[in-house]
């Protein structure tokens, strides 16, 4: 088995995460409290990017601090190499691994982002990324900003869950099954499933602005973080090359619509994204050369999706501009 989880044939993602939850009633022993926890992310990672976006949209920045790891890591752990002296300024650790080992001294699994760490004890609470964003929506409501959108409305949950299930299997994880396939046949199966799903999404989004309902939901957040990485990384690095995102009119317009919505594009660091995949995945890219392209200017071009109707935030409002200390450097953004 490789460090990325493929065994001769098909890529198999390890989905055995720490399932503790931070809840309003504290039933798992972790009650929602302002300033108690720290969300640890890397802007390179699509799963972490989801948590960054949801935290922004809900306005949780002042109650749930965020530590940002650098775009690359070694076999041990993500590191805080962007911070002064290489340590997270709140947790005081050099590696995210330290928080996992503080709770589980013999922790045998991968050290993944996003993770939430209990600041007083320095122990990891959870790295269960699918549940994490749902709990930010449903359990942290006492701390949501005025005008926070409803990203997981009760009336749409069944449809959101259904869409999320096949998007995760065939798109979010489908690109990895292409990239880390161990044999030609498994790669081609993954490739066919991926583009079959993208064609399904292209058709779905041709006459509707968002995936479920007429506002942004959790489903849009989960798809966006894969789409924004598609042309810079997945098309070439993962051999998902039937066509580029920019060649799929509805998906490209949809992705630009979200990118230009406050809380989405302002969380995206294209430099970190490219450095992570092309440097860390040395078994796929042994030279570790990071491509100079693609041209990112298209992300800011008009998308015309307003004509489909819909209201991005429903009865809510856009989030404020990013905090100064959490802004993506201008040279790492679309321009």
Tab-separated table of C-alpha atoms in Angstrom:
chain	number	residue	atom	x	y	z
A	1	UNK	CA	0.000	0.000	0.000
A	2	UNK	CA	1.308	3.450	-0.849
A	3	UNK	CA	1.224	6.380	1.571
A	4	UNK	CA	-1.786	7.643	-0.393
A	5	UNK	CA	-3.804	4.468	0.082
A	6	UNK	CA	-3.891	2.555	-3.179
A	7	UNK	CA	-3.380	-1.207	-3.272
A	8	UNK	CA	-2.245	-2.417	-6.693
A	9	UNK	CA	-5.564	-1.455	-8.236
A	10	UNK	CA	-8.190	0.957	-6.829
A	11	UNK	CA	-7.582	3.950	-4.591
A	12	UNK	CA	-9.264	3.463	-1.190
A	13	UNK	CA	-9.550	6.533	1.019
A	14	UNK	CA	-9.221	5.942	4.748
A	15	UNK	CA	-12.488	7.256	6.188
A	16	UNK	CA	-11.988	6.193	9.804
A	17	UNK	CA	-11.947	9.618	11.443
A	18	UNK	CA	-12.210	10.751	15.065
A	19	UNK	CA	-15.981	11.028	15.322
A	20	UNK	CA	-16.310	13.107	18.502
A	21	UNK	CA	-18.573	16.083	17.969
A	22	UNK	CA	-18.681	19.576	19.441
A	23	UNK	CA	-22.355	20.144	20.230
A	24	UNK	CA	-24.592	22.703	21.872
A	25	UNK	CA	-25.442	20.277	24.684
A	26	UNK	CA	-21.914	18.854	24.962
A	27	UNK	CA	-23.157	15.268	24.782
A	28	UNK	CA	-19.771	13.984	23.583
A	29	UNK	CA	-17.982	15.924	26.308
A	30	UNK	CA	-17.153	18.818	23.997
A	31	UNK	CA	-19.659	21.666	24.441
A	32	UNK	CA	-19.778	24.598	22.059
A	33	UNK	CA	-17.854	27.444	23.710
A	34	UNK	CA	-16.436	30.633	22.285
A	35	UNK	CA	-12.623	30.784	22.164
A	36	UNK	CA	-12.174	27.220	23.425
A	37	UNK	CA	-11.342	25.473	20.153
A	38	UNK	CA	-9.011	26.014	17.218
A	39	UNK	CA	-9.786	24.955	13.670
A	40	UNK	CA	-6.579	23.748	11.999
A	41	UNK	CA	-6.557	23.819	8.198
A	42	UNK	CA	-4.414	24.006	5.135
A	43	UNK	CA	-5.667	26.177	2.300
A	44	UNK	CA	-4.296	23.548	-0.068
A	45	UNK	CA	-6.706	20.837	1.068
A	46	UNK	CA	-10.224	20.661	-0.438
A	47	UNK	CA	-11.697	19.083	2.695
A	48	UNK	CA	-10.236	21.860	4.864
A	49	UNK	CA	-11.331	24.500	2.362
A	50	UNK	CA	-14.930	23.428	3.060
A	51	UNK	CA	-14.525	24.236	6.749
A	52	UNK	CA	-12.871	27.583	5.977
A	53	UNK	CA	-15.781	28.579	3.734
A	54	UNK	CA	-18.517	27.510	6.166
A	55	UNK	CA	-16.789	29.276	9.062
A	56	UNK	CA	-16.649	32.433	6.924
A	57	UNK	CA	-20.247	32.254	5.724
A	58	UNK	CA	-21.587	31.724	9.258
A	59	UNK	CA	-19.400	34.425	10.794
A	60	UNK	CA	-17.624	32.247	13.346
A	61	UNK	CA	-14.204	33.880	13.009
A	62	UNK	CA	-14.361	35.648	16.369
A	63	UNK	CA	-15.340	32.536	18.354
A	64	UNK	CA	-13.471	29.745	16.548
A	65	UNK	CA	-9.854	30.620	15.875
A	66	UNK	CA	-8.056	29.201	12.852
A	67	UNK	CA	-4.519	27.906	12.500
A	68	UNK	CA	-3.196	27.597	8.945
A	69	UNK	CA	-0.599	24.981	8.054
A	70	UNK	CA	1.680	25.355	5.087
A	71	UNK	CA	0.879	23.736	1.740
A	72	UNK	CA	3.322	20.839	2.043
A	73	UNK	CA	3.987	18.201	4.672
A	74	UNK	CA	6.169	15.174	5.246
A	75	UNK	CA	5.194	11.628	6.144
A	76	UNK	CA	4.566	12.617	9.772
A	77	UNK	CA	2.260	15.586	9.711
A	78	UNK	CA	1.102	18.959	8.502
A	79	UNK	CA	3.322	21.684	9.975
A	80	UNK	CA	2.863	25.313	11.019
A	81	UNK	CA	5.723	26.526	8.859
A	82	UNK	CA	3.873	29.732	7.915
A	83	UNK	CA	3.987	30.986	11.506
A	84	UNK	CA	6.765	32.755	13.356
A	85	UNK	CA	9.311	30.184	14.575
A	86	UNK	CA	7.258	27.469	12.907
A	87	UNK	CA	4.763	27.199	15.763
A	88	UNK	CA	1.051	27.843	15.903
A	89	UNK	CA	0.742	31.013	18.013
A	90	UNK	CA	-2.177	29.664	20.059
A	91	UNK	CA	-1.434	25.953	20.382
A	92	UNK	CA	2.321	26.432	20.590
A	93	UNK	CA	3.025	23.313	18.510
A	94	UNK	CA	5.098	22.777	15.396
A	95	UNK	CA	3.094	19.867	14.015
A	96	UNK	CA	-0.582	19.032	13.973
A	97	UNK	CA	0.576	15.542	14.913
A	98	UNK	CA	1.357	16.858	18.406
A	99	UNK	CA	-2.354	17.495	19.067
A	100	UNK	CA	-3.289	13.991	17.903
A	101	UNK	CA	-0.599	12.363	20.060
A	102	UNK	CA	-1.602	14.485	23.059
A	103	UNK	CA	-4.935	12.692	23.029
A	104	UNK	CA	-3.958	9.347	21.513
A	105	UNK	CA	-0.268	8.607	22.278
A	106	UNK	CA	-0.269	5.641	19.907
A	107	UNK	CA	-2.459	7.219	17.200
A	108	UNK	CA	-1.937	4.907	14.208
A	109	UNK	CA	-3.703	6.751	11.408
A	110	UNK	CA	-3.013	9.707	9.157
A	111	UNK	CA	-2.847	13.232	10.543
A	112	UNK	CA	-5.469	15.062	8.522
A	113	UNK	CA	-6.922	18.527	8.107
A	114	UNK	CA	-9.326	19.974	8.909
A	115	UNK	CA	-9.048	19.175	12.588
A	116	UNK	CA	-10.448	20.925	15.630
A	117	UNK	CA	-8.228	21.091	18.702
A	118	UNK	CA	-9.237	21.831	22.289
A	119	UNK	CA	-7.001	24.764	23.218
A	120	UNK	CA	-6.882	24.254	27.038
A	121	UNK	CA	-5.676	20.655	26.740
A	122	UNK	CA	-3.981	20.808	23.360
A	123	UNK	CA	-5.810	17.628	22.357
A	124	UNK	CA	-7.473	16.989	19.016
A	125	UNK	CA	-11.260	16.735	19.260
A	126	UNK	CA	-12.237	15.657	15.753
A	127	UNK	CA	-11.049	15.423	12.177
A	128	UNK	CA	-14.389	14.155	10.849
A	129	UNK	CA	-14.636	16.713	8.060
A	130	UNK	CA	-18.103	15.833	6.670
A	131	UNK	CA	-19.749	16.114	10.085
A	132	UNK	CA	-17.657	19.113	11.101
A	133	UNK	CA	-19.247	21.565	8.670
A	134	UNK	CA	-22.756	20.314	9.429
A	135	UNK	CA	-22.131	20.903	13.131
A	136	UNK	CA	-20.858	24.416	12.463
A	137	UNK	CA	-24.244	25.038	10.828
A	138	UNK	CA	-26.473	23.256	13.339
A	139	UNK	CA	-24.690	23.253	16.710
A	140	UNK	CA	-22.947	26.654	16.710
A	141	UNK	CA	-26.083	28.700	15.978
A	142	UNK	CA	-25.738	30.748	19.181
A	143	UNK	CA	-22.566	32.230	17.700
A	144	UNK	CA	-23.639	32.728	14.080
A	145	UNK	CA	-23.436	36.271	12.753
A	146	UNK	CA	-26.569	38.261	12.077
A	147	UNK	CA	-27.608	37.387	8.538
A	148	UNK	CA	-25.853	34.004	8.477
A	149	UNK	CA	-27.307	31.807	5.713
A	150	UNK	CA	-28.994	28.478	6.325
A	151	UNK	CA	-26.596	26.060	4.651
A	152	UNK	CA	-28.395	22.876	5.718
A	153	UNK	CA	-32.090	23.776	5.861
A	154	UNK	CA	-34.283	21.046	7.291
A	155	UNK	CA	-36.684	21.005	4.349
A	156	UNK	CA	-33.847	20.276	1.905
A	157	UNK	CA	-31.647	17.942	3.968
A	158	UNK	CA	-32.748	14.728	2.324
A	159	UNK	CA	-31.974	16.090	-1.149
A	160	UNK	CA	-28.717	17.681	0.005
A	161	UNK	CA	-27.603	14.373	1.530
A	162	UNK	CA	-28.511	12.490	-1.639
A	163	UNK	CA	-26.585	14.894	-3.863
A	164	UNK	CA	-23.622	14.988	-1.501
A	165	UNK	CA	-23.391	11.189	-1.496
A	166	UNK	CA	-22.833	10.763	-5.224
A	167	UNK	CA	-20.835	13.967	-5.619
A	168	UNK	CA	-18.440	12.747	-2.913
A	169	UNK	CA	-18.068	9.269	-4.392
A	170	UNK	CA	-17.721	10.183	-8.051
A	171	UNK	CA	-16.350	13.753	-8.010
A	172	UNK	CA	-14.743	14.844	-4.702
A	173	UNK	CA	-13.075	11.462	-4.232
A	174	UNK	CA	-13.356	10.511	-7.900
A	175	UNK	CA	-10.461	12.770	-8.897
A	176	UNK	CA	-8.268	10.995	-6.332
A	177	UNK	CA	-9.312	7.601	-7.670
A	178	UNK	CA	-8.061	8.766	-11.062
A	179	UNK	CA	-4.836	10.201	-9.728
A	180	UNK	CA	-3.855	7.335	-7.455
A	181	UNK	CA	-5.103	4.410	-9.525
A	182	UNK	CA	-2.588	1.591	-9.517
A	183	UNK	CA	-3.556	0.050	-12.841
A	184	UNK	CA	-4.803	1.222	-16.210
A	185	UNK	CA	-8.184	-0.474	-15.839
A	186	UNK	CA	-8.889	1.061	-12.429
A	187	UNK	CA	-7.867	4.492	-13.724
A	188	UNK	CA	-10.214	4.187	-16.674
A	189	UNK	CA	-13.102	3.103	-14.440
A	190	UNK	CA	-12.515	6.095	-12.168
A	191	UNK	CA	-12.171	8.414	-15.172
A	192	UNK	CA	-15.467	7.249	-16.651
A	193	UNK	CA	-17.300	7.623	-13.328
A	194	UNK	CA	-15.841	11.080	-12.763
A	195	UNK	CA	-16.823	12.481	-16.136
A	196	UNK	CA	-20.173	10.733	-16.028
A	197	UNK	CA	-20.863	12.590	-12.794
A	198	UNK	CA	-19.570	15.891	-14.193
A	199	UNK	CA	-21.867	15.464	-17.190
A	200	UNK	CA	-24.741	14.857	-14.784
A	201	UNK	CA	-23.843	18.035	-12.922
A	202	UNK	CA	-23.505	19.977	-16.172
A	203	UNK	CA	-27.060	19.000	-17.081
A	204	UNK	CA	-28.393	19.708	-13.574
A	205	UNK	CA	-26.832	23.167	-13.437
A	206	UNK	CA	-27.807	24.277	-16.927
A	207	UNK	CA	-31.179	25.619	-15.789
A	208	UNK	CA	-30.709	26.004	-12.030
A	209	UNK	CA	-28.300	28.296	-10.251
A	210	UNK	CA	-27.484	26.095	-7.251
A	211	UNK	CA	-27.388	22.367	-6.643
A	212	UNK	CA	-30.340	22.162	-4.245
A	213	UNK	CA	-33.025	24.812	-3.874
A	214	UNK	CA	-32.520	28.443	-4.833
A	215	UNK	CA	-29.826	29.383	-2.301
A	216	UNK	CA	-26.291	28.280	-1.476
A	217	UNK	CA	-26.228	25.136	0.656
A	218	UNK	CA	-23.712	22.681	2.045
A	219	UNK	CA	-23.915	20.842	-1.287
A	220	UNK	CA	-22.500	23.828	-3.165
A	221	UNK	CA	-19.652	24.234	-0.697
A	222	UNK	CA	-18.653	20.590	-1.131
A	223	UNK	CA	-18.669	20.685	-4.922
A	224	UNK	CA	-16.956	24.061	-5.201
A	225	UNK	CA	-13.728	23.010	-3.492
A	226	UNK	CA	-13.195	20.266	-6.084
A	227	UNK	CA	-14.122	22.441	-9.056
A	228	UNK	CA	-11.767	25.254	-8.058
A	229	UNK	CA	-8.865	22.754	-8.064
A	230	UNK	CA	-9.847	21.018	-11.269
A	231	UNK	CA	-7.924	22.895	-13.942
A	232	UNK	CA	-4.899	23.871	-11.791
A	233	UNK	CA	-4.363	20.320	-10.487
A	234	UNK	CA	-6.748	17.492	-11.290
A	235	UNK	CA	-6.822	17.888	-15.071
A	236	UNK	CA	-3.076	17.352	-15.450
A	237	UNK	CA	-1.684	15.956	-12.219
A	238	UNK	CA	-4.495	13.422	-11.722
A	239	UNK	CA	-4.968	12.719	-15.459
A	240	UNK	CA	-8.631	13.831	-15.328
A	241	UNK	CA	-8.196	15.230	-18.793
A	242	UNK	CA	-11.222	14.508	-20.970
A	243	UNK	CA	-11.795	18.244	-20.827
A	244	UNK	CA	-11.119	21.195	-18.581
A	245	UNK	CA	-13.643	22.859	-16.307
A	246	UNK	CA	-13.546	25.938	-18.557
A	247	UNK	CA	-14.871	23.747	-21.377
A	248	UNK	CA	-18.050	22.806	-19.501
A	249	UNK	CA	-20.271	25.907	-19.811
A	250	UNK	CA	-22.727	25.346	-16.959
A	251	UNK	CA	-20.150	24.058	-14.462
A	252	UNK	CA	-17.676	26.787	-15.367
A	253	UNK	CA	-20.330	29.471	-14.963
A	254	UNK	CA	-21.506	27.915	-11.682
A	255	UNK	CA	-17.958	27.729	-10.315
A	256	UNK	CA	-17.289	31.372	-11.242
A	257	UNK	CA	-20.581	32.438	-9.690
A	258	UNK	CA	-19.559	30.873	-6.377
A	259	UNK	CA	-15.955	32.073	-6.662
A	260	UNK	CA	-17.184	35.655	-7.009
A	261	UNK	CA	-19.502	35.251	-4.006
A	262	UNK	CA	-17.976	36.574	-0.816
A	263	UNK	CA	-16.812	33.715	1.402
A	264	UNK	CA	-15.803	31.425	-1.471
A	265	UNK	CA	-13.132	32.866	-3.762
A	266	UNK	CA	-11.566	34.892	-0.969
A	267	UNK	CA	-10.629	31.622	0.772
A	268	UNK	CA	-8.825	30.119	-2.236
A	269	UNK	CA	-5.018	30.116	-2.368
A	270	UNK	CA	-4.022	28.827	-5.801
A	271	UNK	CA	-0.314	28.907	-4.980
A	272	UNK	CA	-0.808	26.669	-1.928
A	273	UNK	CA	-3.080	24.346	-3.904
A	274	UNK	CA	-0.531	23.774	-6.660
A	275	UNK	CA	2.451	23.463	-4.332
A	276	UNK	CA	0.707	20.862	-2.215
A	277	UNK	CA	-0.263	18.457	-4.968
A	278	UNK	CA	2.790	18.777	-7.188
A	279	UNK	CA	5.345	18.720	-4.352
A	280	UNK	CA	3.838	16.270	-1.855
A	281	UNK	CA	2.730	13.683	-4.425
A	282	UNK	CA	6.261	12.863	-5.518
A	283	UNK	CA	5.210	9.353	-6.594
A	284	UNK	CA	3.078	11.003	-9.292
A	285	UNK	CA	5.346	14.010	-9.921
A	286	UNK	CA	8.915	12.907	-9.044
A	287	UNK	CA	10.488	16.136	-10.321
A	288	UNK	CA	8.272	18.178	-7.964
A	289	UNK	CA	8.120	20.900	-10.589
A	290	UNK	CA	5.083	23.122	-9.969
A	291	UNK	CA	3.333	24.277	-13.161
A	292	UNK	CA	3.309	28.002	-13.791
A	293	UNK	CA	-0.238	27.975	-15.232
A	294	UNK	CA	-3.078	27.987	-15.801
A	295	UNK	CA	-4.114	31.588	-16.355
A	296	UNK	CA	-6.509	32.429	-13.512
A	297	UNK	CA	-7.976	35.645	-14.920
A	298	UNK	CA	-11.079	33.838	-16.124
A	299	UNK	CA	-12.319	33.306	-12.577
A	300	UNK	CA	-13.257	36.969	-12.401
A	301	UNK	CA	-15.089	37.222	-15.736
A	302	UNK	CA	-18.901	37.714	-15.825
A	303	UNK	CA	-20.818	34.471	-15.429
A	304	UNK	CA	-24.395	35.534	-16.195
A	305	UNK	CA	-25.856	33.070	-13.714
A	306	UNK	CA	-28.051	35.740	-12.110
A	307	UNK	CA	-30.446	35.183	-14.994
A	308	UNK	CA	-31.328	31.800	-13.491
A	309	UNK	CA	-32.746	33.504	-10.393
A	310	UNK	CA	-31.988	32.347	-6.883
A	311	UNK	CA	-30.688	34.293	-3.934
A	312	UNK	CA	-27.184	33.324	-2.787
A	313	UNK	CA	-27.818	33.877	0.933
A	314	UNK	CA	-31.605	33.520	1.003
A	315	UNK	CA	-32.948	35.832	3.687
A	316	UNK	CA	-29.419	36.368	4.975
A	317	UNK	CA	-26.565	38.595	3.882
A	318	UNK	CA	-23.021	38.169	2.560
A	319	UNK	CA	-20.280	37.849	5.170
A	320	UNK	CA	-18.030	40.837	5.778
A	321	UNK	CA	-14.640	41.051	4.142
A	322	UNK	CA	-12.033	38.600	5.478
A	323	UNK	CA	-10.155	39.577	8.590
A	324	UNK	CA	-6.823	41.158	7.752
A	325	UNK	CA	-4.877	38.319	9.382
A	326	UNK	CA	-6.786	35.699	7.366
A	327	UNK	CA	-6.569	37.193	3.899
A	328	UNK	CA	-5.056	35.139	1.091
A	329	UNK	CA	-1.998	36.985	-0.289
A	330	UNK	CA	-2.924	38.911	-3.422
A	331	UNK	CA	-0.273	37.122	-5.481
A	332	UNK	CA	-1.920	33.779	-4.654
A	333	UNK	CA	-5.379	34.795	-5.889
A	334	UNK	CA	-7.039	35.120	-9.271
A	335	UNK	CA	-6.294	38.525	-10.762
